[in-house]
JSON list of C-alpha atoms in Angstrom, two decimals:
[
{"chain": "P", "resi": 1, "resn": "UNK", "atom": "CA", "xyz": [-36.87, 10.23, 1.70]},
{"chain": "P", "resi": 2, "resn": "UNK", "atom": "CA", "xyz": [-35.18, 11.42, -1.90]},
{"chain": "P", "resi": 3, "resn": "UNK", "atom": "CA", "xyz": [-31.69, 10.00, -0.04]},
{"chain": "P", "resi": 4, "resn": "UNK", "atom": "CA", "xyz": [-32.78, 6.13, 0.61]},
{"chain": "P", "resi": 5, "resn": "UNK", "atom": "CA", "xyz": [-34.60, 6.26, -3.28]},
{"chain": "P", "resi": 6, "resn": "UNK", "atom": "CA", "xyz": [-31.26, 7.20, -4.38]},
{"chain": "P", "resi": 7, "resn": "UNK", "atom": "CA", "xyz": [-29.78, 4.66, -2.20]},
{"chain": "P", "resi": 8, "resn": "UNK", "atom": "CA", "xyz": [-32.11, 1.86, -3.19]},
{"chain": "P", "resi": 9, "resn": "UNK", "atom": "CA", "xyz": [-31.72, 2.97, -6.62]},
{"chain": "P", "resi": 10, "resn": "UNK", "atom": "CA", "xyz": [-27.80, 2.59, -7.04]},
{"chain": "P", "resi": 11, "resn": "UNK", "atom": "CA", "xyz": [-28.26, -0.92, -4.52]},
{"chain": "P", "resi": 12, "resn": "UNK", "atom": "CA", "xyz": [-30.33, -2.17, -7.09]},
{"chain": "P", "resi": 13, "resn": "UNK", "atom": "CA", "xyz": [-28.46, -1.62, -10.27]},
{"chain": "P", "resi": 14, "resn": "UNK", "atom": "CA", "xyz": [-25.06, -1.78, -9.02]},
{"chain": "P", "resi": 15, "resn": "UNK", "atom": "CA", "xyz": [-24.10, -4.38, -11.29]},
{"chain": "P", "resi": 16, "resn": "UNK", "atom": "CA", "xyz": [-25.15, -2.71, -14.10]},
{"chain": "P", "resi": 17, "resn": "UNK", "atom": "CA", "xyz": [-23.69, 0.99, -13.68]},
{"chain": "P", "resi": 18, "resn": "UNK", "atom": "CA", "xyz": [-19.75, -0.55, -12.24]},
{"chain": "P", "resi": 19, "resn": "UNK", "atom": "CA", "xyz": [-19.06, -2.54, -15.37]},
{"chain": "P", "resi": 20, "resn": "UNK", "atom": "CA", "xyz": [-20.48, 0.29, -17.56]},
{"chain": "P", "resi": 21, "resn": "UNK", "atom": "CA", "xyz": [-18.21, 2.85, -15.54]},
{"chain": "P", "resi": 22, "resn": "UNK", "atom": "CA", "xyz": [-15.21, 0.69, -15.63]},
{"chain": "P", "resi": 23, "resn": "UNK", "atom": "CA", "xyz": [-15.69, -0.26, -19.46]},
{"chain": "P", "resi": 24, "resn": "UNK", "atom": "CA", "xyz": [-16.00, 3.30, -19.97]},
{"chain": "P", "resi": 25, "resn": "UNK", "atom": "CA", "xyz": [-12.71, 4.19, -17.50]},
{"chain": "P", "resi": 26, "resn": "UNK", "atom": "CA", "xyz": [-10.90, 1.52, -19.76]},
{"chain": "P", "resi": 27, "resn": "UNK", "atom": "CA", "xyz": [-11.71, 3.07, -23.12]},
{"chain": "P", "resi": 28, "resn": "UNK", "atom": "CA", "xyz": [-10.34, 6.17, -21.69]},
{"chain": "P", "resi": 29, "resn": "UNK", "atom": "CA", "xyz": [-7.20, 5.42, -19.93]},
{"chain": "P", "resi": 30, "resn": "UNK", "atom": "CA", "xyz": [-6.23, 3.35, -23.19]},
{"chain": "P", "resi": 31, "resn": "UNK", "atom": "CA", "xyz": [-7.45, 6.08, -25.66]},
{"chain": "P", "resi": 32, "resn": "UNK", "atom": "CA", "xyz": [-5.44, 8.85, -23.56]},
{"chain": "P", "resi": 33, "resn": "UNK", "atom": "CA", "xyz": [-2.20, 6.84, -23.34]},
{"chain": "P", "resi": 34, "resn": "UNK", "atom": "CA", "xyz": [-2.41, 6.21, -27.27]},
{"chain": "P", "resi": 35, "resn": "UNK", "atom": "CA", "xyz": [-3.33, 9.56, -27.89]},
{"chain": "P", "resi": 36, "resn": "UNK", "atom": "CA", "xyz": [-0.10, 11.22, -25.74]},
{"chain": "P", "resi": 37, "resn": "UNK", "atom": "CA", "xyz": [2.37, 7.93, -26.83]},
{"chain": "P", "resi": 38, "resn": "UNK", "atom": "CA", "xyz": [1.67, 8.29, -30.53]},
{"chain": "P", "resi": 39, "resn": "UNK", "atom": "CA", "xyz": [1.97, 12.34, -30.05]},
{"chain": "P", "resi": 40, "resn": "UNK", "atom": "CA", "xyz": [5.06, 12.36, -27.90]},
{"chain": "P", "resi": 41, "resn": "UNK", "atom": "CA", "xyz": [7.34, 9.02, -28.17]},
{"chain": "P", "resi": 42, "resn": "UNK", "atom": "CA", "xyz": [7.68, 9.27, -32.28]},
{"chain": "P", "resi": 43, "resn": "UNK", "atom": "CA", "xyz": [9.07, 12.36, -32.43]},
{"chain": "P", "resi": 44, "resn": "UNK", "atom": "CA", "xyz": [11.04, 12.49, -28.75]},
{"chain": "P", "resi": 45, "resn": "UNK", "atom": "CA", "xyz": [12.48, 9.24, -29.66]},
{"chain": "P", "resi": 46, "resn": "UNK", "atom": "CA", "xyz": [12.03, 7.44, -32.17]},
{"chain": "P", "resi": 47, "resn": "UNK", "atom": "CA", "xyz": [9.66, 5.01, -31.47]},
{"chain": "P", "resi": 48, "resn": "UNK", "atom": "CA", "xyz": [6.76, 3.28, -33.28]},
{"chain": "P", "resi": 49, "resn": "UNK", "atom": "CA", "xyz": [3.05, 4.17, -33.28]},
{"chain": "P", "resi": 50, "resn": "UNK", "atom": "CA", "xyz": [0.86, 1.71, -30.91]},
{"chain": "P", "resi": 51, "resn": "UNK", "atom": "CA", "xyz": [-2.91, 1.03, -31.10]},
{"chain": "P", "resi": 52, "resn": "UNK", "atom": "CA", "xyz": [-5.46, 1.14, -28.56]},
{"chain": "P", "resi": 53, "resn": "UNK", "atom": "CA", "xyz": [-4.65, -2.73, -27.75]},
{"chain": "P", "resi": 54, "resn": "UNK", "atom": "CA", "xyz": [-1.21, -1.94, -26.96]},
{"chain": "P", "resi": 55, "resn": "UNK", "atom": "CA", "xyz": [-1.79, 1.06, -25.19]},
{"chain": "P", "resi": 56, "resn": "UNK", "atom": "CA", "xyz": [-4.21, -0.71, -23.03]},
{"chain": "P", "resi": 57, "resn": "UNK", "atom": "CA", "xyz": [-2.04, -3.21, -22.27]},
{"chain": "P", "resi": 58, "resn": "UNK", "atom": "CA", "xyz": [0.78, -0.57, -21.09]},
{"chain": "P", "resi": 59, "resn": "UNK", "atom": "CA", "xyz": [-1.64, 0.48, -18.67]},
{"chain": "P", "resi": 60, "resn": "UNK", "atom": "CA", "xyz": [-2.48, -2.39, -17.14]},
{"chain": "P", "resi": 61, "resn": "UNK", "atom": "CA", "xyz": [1.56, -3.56, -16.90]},
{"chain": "P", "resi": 62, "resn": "UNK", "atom": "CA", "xyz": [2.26, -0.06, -15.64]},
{"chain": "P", "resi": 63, "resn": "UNK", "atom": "CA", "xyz": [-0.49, -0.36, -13.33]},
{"chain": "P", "resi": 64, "resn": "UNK", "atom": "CA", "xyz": [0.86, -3.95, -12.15]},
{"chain": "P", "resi": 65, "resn": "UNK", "atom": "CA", "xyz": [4.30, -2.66, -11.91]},
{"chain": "P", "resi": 66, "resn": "UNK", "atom": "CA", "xyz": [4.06, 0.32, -10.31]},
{"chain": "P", "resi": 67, "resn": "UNK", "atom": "CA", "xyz": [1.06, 0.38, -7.66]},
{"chain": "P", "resi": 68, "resn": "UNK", "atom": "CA", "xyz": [0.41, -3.48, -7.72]},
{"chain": "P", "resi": 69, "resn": "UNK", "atom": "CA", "xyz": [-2.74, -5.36, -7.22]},
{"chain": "P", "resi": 70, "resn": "UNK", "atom": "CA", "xyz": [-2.92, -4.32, -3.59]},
{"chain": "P", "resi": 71, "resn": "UNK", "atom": "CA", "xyz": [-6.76, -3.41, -2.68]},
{"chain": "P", "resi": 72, "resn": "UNK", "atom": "CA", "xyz": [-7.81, -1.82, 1.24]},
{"chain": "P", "resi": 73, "resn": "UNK", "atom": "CA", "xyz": [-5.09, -3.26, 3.01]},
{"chain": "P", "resi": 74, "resn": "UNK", "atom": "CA", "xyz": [-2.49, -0.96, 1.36]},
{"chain": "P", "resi": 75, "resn": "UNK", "atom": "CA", "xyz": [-4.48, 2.22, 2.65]},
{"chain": "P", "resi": 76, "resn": "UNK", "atom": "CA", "xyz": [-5.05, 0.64, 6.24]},
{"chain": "P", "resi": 77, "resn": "UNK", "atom": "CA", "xyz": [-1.24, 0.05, 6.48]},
{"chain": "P", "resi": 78, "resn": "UNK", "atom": "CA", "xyz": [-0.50, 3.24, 5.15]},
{"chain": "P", "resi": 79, "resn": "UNK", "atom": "CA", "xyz": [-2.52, 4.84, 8.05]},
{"chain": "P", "resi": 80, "resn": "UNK", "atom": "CA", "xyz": [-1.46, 2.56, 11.11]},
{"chain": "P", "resi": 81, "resn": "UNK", "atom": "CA", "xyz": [2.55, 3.45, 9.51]},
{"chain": "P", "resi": 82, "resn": "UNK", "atom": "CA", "xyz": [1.14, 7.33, 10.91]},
{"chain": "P", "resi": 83, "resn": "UNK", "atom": "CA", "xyz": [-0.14, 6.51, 14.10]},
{"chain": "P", "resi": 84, "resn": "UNK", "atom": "CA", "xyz": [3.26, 5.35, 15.60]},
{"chain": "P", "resi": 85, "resn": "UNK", "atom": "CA", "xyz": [1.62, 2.90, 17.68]},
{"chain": "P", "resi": 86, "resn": "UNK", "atom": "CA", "xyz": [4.02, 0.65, 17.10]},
{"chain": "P", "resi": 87, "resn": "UNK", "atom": "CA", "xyz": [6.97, 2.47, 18.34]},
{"chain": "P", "resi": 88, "resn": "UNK", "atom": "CA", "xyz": [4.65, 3.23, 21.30]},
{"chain": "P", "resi": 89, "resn": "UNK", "atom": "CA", "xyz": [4.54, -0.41, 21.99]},
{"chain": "P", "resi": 90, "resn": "UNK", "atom": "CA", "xyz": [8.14, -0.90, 21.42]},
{"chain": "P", "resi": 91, "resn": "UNK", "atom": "CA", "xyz": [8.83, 1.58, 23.75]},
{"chain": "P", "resi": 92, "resn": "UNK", "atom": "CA", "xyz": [6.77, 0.02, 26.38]},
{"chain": "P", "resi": 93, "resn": "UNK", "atom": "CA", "xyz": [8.50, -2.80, 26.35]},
{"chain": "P", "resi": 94, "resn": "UNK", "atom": "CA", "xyz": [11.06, -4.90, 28.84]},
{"chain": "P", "resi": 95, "resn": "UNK", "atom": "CA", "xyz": [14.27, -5.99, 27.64]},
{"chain": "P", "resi": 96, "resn": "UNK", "atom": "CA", "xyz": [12.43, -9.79, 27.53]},
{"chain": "P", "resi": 97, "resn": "UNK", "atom": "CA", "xyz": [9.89, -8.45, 25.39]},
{"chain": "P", "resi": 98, "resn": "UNK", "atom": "CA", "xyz": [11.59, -6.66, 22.90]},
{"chain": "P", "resi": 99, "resn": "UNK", "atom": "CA", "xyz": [14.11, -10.24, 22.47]},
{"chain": "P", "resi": 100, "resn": "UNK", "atom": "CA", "xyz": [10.85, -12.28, 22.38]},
{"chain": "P", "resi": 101, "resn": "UNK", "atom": "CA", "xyz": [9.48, -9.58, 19.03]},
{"chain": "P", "resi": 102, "resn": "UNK", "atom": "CA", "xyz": [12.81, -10.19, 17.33]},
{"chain": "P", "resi": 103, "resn": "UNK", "atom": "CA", "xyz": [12.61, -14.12, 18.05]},
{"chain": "P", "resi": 104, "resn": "UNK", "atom": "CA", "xyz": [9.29, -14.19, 16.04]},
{"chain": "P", "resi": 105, "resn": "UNK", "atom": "CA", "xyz": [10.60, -12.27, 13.06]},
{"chain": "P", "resi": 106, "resn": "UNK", "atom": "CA", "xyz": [12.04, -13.85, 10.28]},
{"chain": "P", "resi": 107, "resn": "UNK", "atom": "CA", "xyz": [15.76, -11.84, 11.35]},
{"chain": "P", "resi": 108, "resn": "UNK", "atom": "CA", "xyz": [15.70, -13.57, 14.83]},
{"chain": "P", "resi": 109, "resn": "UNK", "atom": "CA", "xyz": [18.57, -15.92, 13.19]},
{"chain": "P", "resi": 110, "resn": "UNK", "atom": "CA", "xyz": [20.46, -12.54, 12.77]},
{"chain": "P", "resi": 111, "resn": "UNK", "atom": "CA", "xyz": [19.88, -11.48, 15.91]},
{"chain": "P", "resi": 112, "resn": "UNK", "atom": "CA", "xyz": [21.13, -14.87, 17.52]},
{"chain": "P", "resi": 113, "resn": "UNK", "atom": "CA", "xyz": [24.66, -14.09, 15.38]},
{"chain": "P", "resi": 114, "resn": "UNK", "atom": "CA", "xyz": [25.12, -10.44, 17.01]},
{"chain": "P", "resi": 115, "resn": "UNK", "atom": "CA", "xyz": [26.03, -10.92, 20.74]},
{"chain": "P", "resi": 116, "resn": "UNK", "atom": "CA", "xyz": [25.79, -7.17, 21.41]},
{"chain": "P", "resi": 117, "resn": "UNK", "atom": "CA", "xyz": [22.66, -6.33, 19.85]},
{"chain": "P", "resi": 118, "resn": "UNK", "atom": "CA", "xyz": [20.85, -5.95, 23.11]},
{"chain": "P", "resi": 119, "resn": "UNK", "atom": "CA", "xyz": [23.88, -3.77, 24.58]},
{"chain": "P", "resi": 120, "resn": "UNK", "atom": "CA", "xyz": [22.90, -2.03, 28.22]},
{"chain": "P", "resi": 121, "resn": "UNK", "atom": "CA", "xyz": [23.30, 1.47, 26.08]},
{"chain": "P", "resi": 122, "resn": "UNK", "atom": "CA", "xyz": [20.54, 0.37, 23.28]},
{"chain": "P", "resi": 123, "resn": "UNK", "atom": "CA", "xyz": [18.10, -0.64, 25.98]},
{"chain": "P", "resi": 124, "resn": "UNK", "atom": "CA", "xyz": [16.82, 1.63, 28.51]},
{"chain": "P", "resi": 125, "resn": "UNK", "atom": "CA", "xyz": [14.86, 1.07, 31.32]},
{"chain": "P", "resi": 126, "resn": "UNK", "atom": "CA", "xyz": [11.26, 2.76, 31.72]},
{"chain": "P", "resi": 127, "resn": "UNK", "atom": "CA", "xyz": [11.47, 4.15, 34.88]},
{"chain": "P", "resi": 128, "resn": "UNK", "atom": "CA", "xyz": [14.71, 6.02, 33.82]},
{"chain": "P", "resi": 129, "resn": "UNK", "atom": "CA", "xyz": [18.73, 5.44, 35.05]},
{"chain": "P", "resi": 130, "resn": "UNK", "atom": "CA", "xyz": [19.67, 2.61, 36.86]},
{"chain": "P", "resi": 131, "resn": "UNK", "atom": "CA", "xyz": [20.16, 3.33, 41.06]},
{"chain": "P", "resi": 132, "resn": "UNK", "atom": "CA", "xyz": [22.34, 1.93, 43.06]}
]
């Protein structure tokens, strides 16, 4: 019963308490990269004092620059990289199949320049050696 009021409770005023919070998570980050530039960069190397402005804005270009925009998708492609399931499929696949992948990637014009790339040695069969 306590749960869903707290529930209902953060439902209801969600768009008050995520602007506070990420005013608030601003006014930090910017104060804290002020604080440590203005301690560290003057004396290490010569460099000017900033202001919170400035500071804030070197966040937000480091942020940019370094870990993008990206939103959910990065995490969800991050975790499907460590299931392998793509190797499984590759592995699954006939000789046809595996041409027919490359011919929808953007390097199938690569591929159409390298005679050997599907050499008998690269591609093995799935039920194991060839018999004769």
């Amino acid at each position: 019963m306590i749960e869903m009021r707290k529930k209902e409770f953060i439902y209801k005023y969600k768009y008050i308490f995520f602007p506070v919070f990420g005013a608030a998570a601003l006014f930090l980050f910017g104060s804290v990269i002020m604080l440590l530039w203005n301690w560290l960069m003057p004396d290490l190397f010569g460099l000017t004092t900033i202001t919170f402005w400035q500071a804030l804005g070197l966040f937000i270009l480091s942020r940019i620059l370094f870990s993008g925009m990206g939103g959910k998708g990065k995490r969800s492609h991050r975790k499907k990289c460590r299931t392998h399931s793509g190797r499984e499929e590759w592995m699954n696949m006939n000789p046809e199949e595996r041409k027919e992948w490359f011919k929808k990637r953007k390097f199938a014009q690569w591929m159409e320049h390298k005679n050997d790339c599907f050499s008998d040695s690269d591609v093995k069969e799935k039920d194991g050696p060839d018999r004769e």
